[in-house]
PDB file of C-alpha atoms in Angstrom:
ATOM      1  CA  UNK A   1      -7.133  79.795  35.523  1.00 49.00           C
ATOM      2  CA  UNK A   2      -4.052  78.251  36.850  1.00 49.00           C
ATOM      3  CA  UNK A   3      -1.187  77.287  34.198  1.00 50.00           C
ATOM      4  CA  UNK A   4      -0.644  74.246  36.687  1.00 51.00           C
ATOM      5  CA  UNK A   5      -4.119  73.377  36.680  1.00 44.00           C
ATOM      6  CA  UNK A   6      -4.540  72.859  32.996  1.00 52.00           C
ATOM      7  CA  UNK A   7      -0.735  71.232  32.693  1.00 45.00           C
ATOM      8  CA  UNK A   8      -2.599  68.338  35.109  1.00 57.00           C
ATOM      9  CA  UNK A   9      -5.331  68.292  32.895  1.00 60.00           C
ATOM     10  CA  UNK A  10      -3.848  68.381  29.655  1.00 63.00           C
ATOM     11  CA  UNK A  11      -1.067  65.301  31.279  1.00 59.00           C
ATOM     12  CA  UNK A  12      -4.473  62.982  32.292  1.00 63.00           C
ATOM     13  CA  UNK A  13      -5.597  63.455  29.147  1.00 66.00           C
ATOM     14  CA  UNK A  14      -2.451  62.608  27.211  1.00 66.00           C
ATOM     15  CA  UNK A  15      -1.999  59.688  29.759  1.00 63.00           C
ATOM     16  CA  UNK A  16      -5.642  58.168  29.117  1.00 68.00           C
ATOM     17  CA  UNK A  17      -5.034  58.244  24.948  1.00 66.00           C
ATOM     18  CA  UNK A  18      -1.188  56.552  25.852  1.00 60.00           C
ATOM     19  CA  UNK A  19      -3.256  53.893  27.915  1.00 71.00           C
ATOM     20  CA  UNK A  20      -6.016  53.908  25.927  1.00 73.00           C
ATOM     21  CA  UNK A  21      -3.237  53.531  22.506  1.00 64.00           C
ATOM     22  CA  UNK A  22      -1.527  50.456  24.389  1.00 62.00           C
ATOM     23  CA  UNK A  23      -4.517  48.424  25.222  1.00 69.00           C
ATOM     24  CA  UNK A  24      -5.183  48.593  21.694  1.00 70.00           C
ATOM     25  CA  UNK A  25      -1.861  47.426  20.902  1.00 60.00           C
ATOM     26  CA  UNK A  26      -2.026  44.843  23.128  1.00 57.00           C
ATOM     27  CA  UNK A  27      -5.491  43.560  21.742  1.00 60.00           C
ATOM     28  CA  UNK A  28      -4.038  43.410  18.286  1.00 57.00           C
ATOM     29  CA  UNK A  29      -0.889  41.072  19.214  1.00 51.00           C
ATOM     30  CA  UNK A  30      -3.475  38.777  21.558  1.00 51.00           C
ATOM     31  CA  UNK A  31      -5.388  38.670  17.983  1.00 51.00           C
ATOM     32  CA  UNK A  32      -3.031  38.180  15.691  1.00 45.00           C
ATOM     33  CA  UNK A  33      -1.732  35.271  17.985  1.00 43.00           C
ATOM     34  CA  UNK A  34      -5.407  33.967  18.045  1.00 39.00           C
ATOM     35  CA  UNK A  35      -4.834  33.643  14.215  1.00 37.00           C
ATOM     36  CA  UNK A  36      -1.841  32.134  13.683  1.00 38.00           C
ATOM     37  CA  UNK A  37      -2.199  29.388  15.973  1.00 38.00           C
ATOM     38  CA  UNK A  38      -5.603  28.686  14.441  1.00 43.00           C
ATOM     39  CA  UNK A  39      -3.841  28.201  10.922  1.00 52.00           C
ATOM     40  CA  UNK A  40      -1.726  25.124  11.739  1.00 63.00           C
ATOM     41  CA  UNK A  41      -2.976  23.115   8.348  1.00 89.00           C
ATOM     42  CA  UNK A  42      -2.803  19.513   7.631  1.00 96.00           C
ATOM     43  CA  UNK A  43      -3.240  20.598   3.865  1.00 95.00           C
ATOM     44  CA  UNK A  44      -1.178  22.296   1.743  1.00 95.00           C
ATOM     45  CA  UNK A  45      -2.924  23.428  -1.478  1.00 95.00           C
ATOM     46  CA  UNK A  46      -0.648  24.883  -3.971  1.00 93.00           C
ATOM     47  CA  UNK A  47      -3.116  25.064  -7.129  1.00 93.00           C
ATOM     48  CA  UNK A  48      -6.398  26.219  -5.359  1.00 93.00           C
ATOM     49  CA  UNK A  49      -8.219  22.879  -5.323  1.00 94.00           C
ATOM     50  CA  UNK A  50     -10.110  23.406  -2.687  1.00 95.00           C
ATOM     51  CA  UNK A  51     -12.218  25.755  -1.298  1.00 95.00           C
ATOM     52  CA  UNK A  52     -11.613  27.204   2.248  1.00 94.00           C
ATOM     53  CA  UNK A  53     -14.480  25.382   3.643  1.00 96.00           C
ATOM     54  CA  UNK A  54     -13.020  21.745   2.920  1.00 96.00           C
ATOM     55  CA  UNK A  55      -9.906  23.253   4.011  1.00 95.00           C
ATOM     56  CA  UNK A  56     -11.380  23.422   7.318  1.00 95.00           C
ATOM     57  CA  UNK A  57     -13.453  19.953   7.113  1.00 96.00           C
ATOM     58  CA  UNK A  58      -9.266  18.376   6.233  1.00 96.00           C
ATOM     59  CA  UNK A  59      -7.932  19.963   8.655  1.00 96.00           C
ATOM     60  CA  UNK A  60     -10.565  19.293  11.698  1.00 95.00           C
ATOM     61  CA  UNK A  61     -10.282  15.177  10.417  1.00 95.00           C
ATOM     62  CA  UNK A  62      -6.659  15.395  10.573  1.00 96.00           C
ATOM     63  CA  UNK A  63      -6.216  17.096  13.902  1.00 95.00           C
ATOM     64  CA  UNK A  64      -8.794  14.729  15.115  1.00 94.00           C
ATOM     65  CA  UNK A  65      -6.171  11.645  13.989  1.00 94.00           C
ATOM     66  CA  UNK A  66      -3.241  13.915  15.724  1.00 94.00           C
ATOM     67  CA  UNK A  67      -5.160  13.796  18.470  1.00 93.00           C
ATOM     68  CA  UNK A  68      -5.964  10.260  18.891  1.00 90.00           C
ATOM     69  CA  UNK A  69      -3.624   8.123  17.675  1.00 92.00           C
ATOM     70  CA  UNK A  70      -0.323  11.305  17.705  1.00 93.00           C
ATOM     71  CA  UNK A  71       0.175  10.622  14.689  1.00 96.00           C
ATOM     72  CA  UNK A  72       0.208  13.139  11.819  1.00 97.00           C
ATOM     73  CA  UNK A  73      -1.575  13.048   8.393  1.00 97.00           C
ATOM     74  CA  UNK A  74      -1.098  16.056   5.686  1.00 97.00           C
ATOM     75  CA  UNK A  75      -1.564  15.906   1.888  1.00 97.00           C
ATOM     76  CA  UNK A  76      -0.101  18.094  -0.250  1.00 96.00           C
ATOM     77  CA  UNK A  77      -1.505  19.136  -3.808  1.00 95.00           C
ATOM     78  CA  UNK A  78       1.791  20.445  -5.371  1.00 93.00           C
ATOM     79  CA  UNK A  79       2.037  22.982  -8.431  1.00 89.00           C
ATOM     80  CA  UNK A  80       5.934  22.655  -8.888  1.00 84.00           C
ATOM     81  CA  UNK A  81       8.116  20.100  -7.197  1.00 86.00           C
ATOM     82  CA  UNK A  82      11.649  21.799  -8.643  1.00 81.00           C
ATOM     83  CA  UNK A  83      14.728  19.835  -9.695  1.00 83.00           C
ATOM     84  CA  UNK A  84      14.643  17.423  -7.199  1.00 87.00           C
ATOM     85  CA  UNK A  85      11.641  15.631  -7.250  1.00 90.00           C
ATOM     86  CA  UNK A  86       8.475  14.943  -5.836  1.00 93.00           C
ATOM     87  CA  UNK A  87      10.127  12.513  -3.061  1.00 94.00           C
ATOM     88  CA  UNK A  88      12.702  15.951  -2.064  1.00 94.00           C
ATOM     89  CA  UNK A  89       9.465  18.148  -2.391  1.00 94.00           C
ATOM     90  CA  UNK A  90       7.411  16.480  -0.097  1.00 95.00           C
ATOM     91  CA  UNK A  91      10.035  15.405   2.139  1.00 96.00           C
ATOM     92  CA  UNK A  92      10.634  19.586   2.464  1.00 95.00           C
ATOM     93  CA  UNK A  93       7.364  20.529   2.661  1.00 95.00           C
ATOM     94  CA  UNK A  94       6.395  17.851   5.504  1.00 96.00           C
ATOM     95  CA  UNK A  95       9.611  18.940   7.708  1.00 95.00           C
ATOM     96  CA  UNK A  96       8.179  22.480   6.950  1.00 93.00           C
ATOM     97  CA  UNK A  97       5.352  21.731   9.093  1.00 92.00           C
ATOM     98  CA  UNK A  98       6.389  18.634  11.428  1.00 93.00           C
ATOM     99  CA  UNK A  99      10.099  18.152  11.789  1.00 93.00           C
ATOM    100  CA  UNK A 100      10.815  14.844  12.610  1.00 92.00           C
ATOM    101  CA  UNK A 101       7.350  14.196  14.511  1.00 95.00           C
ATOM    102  CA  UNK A 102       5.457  10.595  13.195  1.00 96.00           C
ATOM    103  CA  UNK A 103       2.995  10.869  10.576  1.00 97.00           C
ATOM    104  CA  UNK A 104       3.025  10.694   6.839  1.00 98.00           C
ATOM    105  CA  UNK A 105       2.138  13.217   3.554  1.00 97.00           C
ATOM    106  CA  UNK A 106       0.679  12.001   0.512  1.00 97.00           C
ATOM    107  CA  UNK A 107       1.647  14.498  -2.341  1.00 96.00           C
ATOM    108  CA  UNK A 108       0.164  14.296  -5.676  1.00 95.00           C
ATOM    109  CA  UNK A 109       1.636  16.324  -8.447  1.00 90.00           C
ATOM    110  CA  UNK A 110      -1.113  16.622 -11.069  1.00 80.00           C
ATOM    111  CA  UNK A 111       0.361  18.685 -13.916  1.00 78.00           C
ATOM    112  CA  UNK A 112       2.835  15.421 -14.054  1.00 80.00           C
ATOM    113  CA  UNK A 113       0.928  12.804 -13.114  1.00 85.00           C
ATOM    114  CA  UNK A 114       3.110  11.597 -10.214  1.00 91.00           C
ATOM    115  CA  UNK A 115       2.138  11.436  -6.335  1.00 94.00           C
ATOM    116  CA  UNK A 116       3.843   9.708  -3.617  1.00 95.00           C
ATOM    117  CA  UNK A 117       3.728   9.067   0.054  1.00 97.00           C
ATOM    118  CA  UNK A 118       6.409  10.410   2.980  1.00 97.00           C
ATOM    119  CA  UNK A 119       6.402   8.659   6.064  1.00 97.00           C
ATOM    120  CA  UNK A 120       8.243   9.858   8.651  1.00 96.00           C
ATOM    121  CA  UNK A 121       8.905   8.198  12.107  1.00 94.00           C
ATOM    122  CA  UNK A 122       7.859   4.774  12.635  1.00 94.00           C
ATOM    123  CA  UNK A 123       4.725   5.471  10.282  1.00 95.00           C
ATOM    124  CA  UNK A 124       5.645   2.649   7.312  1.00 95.00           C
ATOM    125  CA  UNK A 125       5.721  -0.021  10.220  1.00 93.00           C
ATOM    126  CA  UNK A 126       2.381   1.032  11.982  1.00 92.00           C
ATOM    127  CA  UNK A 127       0.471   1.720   8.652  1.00 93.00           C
ATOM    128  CA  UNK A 128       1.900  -1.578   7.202  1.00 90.00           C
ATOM    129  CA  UNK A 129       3.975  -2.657   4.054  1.00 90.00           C
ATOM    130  CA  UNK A 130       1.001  -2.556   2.052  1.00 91.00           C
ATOM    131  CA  UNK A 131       0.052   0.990   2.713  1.00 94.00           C
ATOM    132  CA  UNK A 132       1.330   2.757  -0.619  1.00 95.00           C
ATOM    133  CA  UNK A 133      -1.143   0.816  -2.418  1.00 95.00           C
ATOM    134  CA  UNK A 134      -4.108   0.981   0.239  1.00 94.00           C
ATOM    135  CA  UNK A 135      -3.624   4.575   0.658  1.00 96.00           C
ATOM    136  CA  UNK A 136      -3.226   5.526  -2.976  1.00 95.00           C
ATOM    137  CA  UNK A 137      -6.116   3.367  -4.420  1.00 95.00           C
ATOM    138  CA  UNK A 138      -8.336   5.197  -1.084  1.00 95.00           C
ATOM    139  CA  UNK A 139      -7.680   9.022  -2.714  1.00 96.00           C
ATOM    140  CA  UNK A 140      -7.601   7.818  -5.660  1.00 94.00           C
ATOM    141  CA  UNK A 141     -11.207   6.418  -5.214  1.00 94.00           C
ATOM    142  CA  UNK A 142     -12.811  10.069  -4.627  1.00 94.00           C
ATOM    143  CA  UNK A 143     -14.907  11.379  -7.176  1.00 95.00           C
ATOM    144  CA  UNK A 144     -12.744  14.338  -6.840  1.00 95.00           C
ATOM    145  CA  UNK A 145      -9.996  15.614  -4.833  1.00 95.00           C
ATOM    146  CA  UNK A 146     -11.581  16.464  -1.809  1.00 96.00           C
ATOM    147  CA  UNK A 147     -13.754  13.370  -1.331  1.00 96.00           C
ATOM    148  CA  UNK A 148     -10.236  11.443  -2.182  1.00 96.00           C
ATOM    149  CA  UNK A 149      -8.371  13.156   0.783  1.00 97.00           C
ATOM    150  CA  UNK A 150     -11.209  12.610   2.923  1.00 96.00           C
ATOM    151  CA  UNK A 151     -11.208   8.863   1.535  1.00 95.00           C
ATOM    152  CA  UNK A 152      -7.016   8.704   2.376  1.00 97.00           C
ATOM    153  CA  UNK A 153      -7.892  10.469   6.133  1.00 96.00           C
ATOM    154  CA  UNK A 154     -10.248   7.814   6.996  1.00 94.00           C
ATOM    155  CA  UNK A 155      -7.832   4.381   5.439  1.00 94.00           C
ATOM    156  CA  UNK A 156      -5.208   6.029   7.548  1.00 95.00           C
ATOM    157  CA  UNK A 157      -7.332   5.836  10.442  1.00 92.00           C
ATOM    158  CA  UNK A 158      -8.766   2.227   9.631  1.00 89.00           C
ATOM    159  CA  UNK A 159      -4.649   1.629   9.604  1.00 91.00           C
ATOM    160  CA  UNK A 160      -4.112   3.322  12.593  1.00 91.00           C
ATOM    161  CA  UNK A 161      -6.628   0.896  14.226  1.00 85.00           C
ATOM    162  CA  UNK A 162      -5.576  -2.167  13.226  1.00 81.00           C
ATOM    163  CA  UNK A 163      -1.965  -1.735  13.941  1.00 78.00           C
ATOM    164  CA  UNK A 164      -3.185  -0.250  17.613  1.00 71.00           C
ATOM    165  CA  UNK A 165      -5.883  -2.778  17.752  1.00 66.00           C
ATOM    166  CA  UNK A 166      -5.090  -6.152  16.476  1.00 68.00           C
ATOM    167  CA  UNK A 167      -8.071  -8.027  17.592  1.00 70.00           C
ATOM    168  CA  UNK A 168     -10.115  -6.381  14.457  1.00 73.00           C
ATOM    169  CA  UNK A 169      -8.838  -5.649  11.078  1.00 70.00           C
ATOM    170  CA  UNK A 170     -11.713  -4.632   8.303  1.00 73.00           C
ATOM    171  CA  UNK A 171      -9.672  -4.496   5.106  1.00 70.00           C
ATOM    172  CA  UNK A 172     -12.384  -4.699   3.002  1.00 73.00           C
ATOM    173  CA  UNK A 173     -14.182  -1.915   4.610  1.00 73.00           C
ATOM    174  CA  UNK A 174     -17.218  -2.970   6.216  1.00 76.00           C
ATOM    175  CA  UNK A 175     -17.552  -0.854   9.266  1.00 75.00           C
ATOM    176  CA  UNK A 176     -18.035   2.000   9.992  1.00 74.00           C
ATOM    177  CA  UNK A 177     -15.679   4.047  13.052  1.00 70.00           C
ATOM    178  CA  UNK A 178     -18.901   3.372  15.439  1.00 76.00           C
ATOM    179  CA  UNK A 179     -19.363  -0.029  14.394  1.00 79.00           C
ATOM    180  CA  UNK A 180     -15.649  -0.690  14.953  1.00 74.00           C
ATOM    181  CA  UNK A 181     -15.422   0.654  18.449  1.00 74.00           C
ATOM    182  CA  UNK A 182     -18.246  -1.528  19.248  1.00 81.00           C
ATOM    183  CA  UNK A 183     -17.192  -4.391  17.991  1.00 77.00           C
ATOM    184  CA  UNK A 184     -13.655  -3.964  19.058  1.00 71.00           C
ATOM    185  CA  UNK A 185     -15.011  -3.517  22.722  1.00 78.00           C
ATOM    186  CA  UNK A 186     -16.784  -6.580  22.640  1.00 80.00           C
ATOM    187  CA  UNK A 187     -14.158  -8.530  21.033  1.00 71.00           C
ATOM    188  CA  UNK A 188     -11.391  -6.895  23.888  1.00 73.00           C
ATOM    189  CA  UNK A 189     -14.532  -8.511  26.470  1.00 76.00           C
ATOM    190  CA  UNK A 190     -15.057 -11.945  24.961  1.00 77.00           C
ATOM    191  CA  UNK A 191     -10.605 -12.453  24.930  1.00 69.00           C
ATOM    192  CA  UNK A 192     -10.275 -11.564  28.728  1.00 73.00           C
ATOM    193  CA  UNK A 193     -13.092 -13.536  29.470  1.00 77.00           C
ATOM    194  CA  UNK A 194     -12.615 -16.686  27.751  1.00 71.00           C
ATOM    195  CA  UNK A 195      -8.770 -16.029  28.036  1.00 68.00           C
ATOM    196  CA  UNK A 196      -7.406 -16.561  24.460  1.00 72.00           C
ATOM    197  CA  UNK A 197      -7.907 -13.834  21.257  1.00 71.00           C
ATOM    198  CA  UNK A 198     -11.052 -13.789  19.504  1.00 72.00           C
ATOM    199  CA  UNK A 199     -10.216 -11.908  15.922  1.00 73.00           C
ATOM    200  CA  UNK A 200     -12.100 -10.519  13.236  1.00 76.00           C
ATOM    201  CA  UNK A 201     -11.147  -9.796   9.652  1.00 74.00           C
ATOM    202  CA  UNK A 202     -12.781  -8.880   6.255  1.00 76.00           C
ATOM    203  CA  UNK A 203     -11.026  -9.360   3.493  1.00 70.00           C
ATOM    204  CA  UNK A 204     -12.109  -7.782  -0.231  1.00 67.00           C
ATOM    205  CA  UNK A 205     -11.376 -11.192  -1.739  1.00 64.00           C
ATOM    206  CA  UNK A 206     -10.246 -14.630  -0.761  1.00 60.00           C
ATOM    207  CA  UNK A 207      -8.495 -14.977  -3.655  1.00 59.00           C
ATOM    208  CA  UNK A 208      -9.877 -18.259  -4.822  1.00 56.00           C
ATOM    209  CA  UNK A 209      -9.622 -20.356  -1.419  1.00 55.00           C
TER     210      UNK A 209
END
């Protein structure tokens, strides 16, 4: 046989493993892009208190806020806050993931019994002066932590709407996000129609009056 001949073949063969190799290669990085985009997370769970399938359920709620309103929600469950605080700590850890973008994080330090809300952008003027309270006495209404994040997602949201949609405010919690959008439409009708504001607010208490 020729020496040429089986230099060719022997060169195909080393060419169709090199291309063979790369598109591999390739695949991998396309993959392991896949992946990291897909972990962009809303929640930042530093003592395991969750399990990766509320993980998801947080994050799909908060991206679905992002989304909406561009506004950003995380929580952070923090194991050690360091020298400077929980304030520093969650300031860090919410530049970490946002920069300067709007939103807010709610950390709670369990071991010492301290939590505290970040806002960051114009977030304490759209959520209100009043959300520290509203926001902490939502989580902390949860019959554990997850149900209390889920609890602090959806007052955020009920914030979110108000300050967007002043026309209906449901403080005390009546409505559900369906109800809301239909009764906001109707009430966004009845004002252009009859030409003034028609508003509707629950309250949790009058307060005596």
């Amino acid at each position: 046989m020729d020496d040429s001949l089986t230099v060719r073949r022997e060169d195909k063969i080393m060419l169709k493993k090199f291309i063979i190799l790369l598109t591999t290669l390739l695949l991998s990085f396309l993959m392991i892009g896949t992946v990291c985009a897909e972990e962009t997370s809303y929640i930042r769970d530093e003592v395991s208190a969750f399990s990766s399938k509320e993980i998801t359920e947080i994050n799909k709620a908060a991206k679905a806020i992002e989304e909406q309103y561009h506004f950003k929600v995380y929580f952070l469950a923090a194991k050690s806050v360091g020298e400077g605080g929980i304030l520093a700590y969650a300031e860090k850890v919410y530049q970490e993931s946002a920069g300067t973008a709007e939103g807010i994080l709610l950390a709670v330090d369990k071991e010492k019994n301290e939590w505290i809300l970040y806002y960051a952008g114009n977030a304490k003027e759209k959520l209100g002066a009043k959300s520290d309270d509203i926001l902490w006495k939502a989580f902390e209404s949860g019959k554990n932590i997850y149900s209390g994040v889920r609890y602090y997602l959806n007052k955020v949201t009920k914030l979110l709407n108000a300050s967007a949609n002043p026309l209906l405010v449901d403080e005390a919690d009546l409505l559900k996000p369906n109800q809301e959008k239909v009764l906001l439409a109707k009430l966004q009708d009845i004002s252009q129609r009859q030409k003034c504001d028609v508003v509707v607010v629950t309250v949790k208490s009058l307060e005596g009056k």
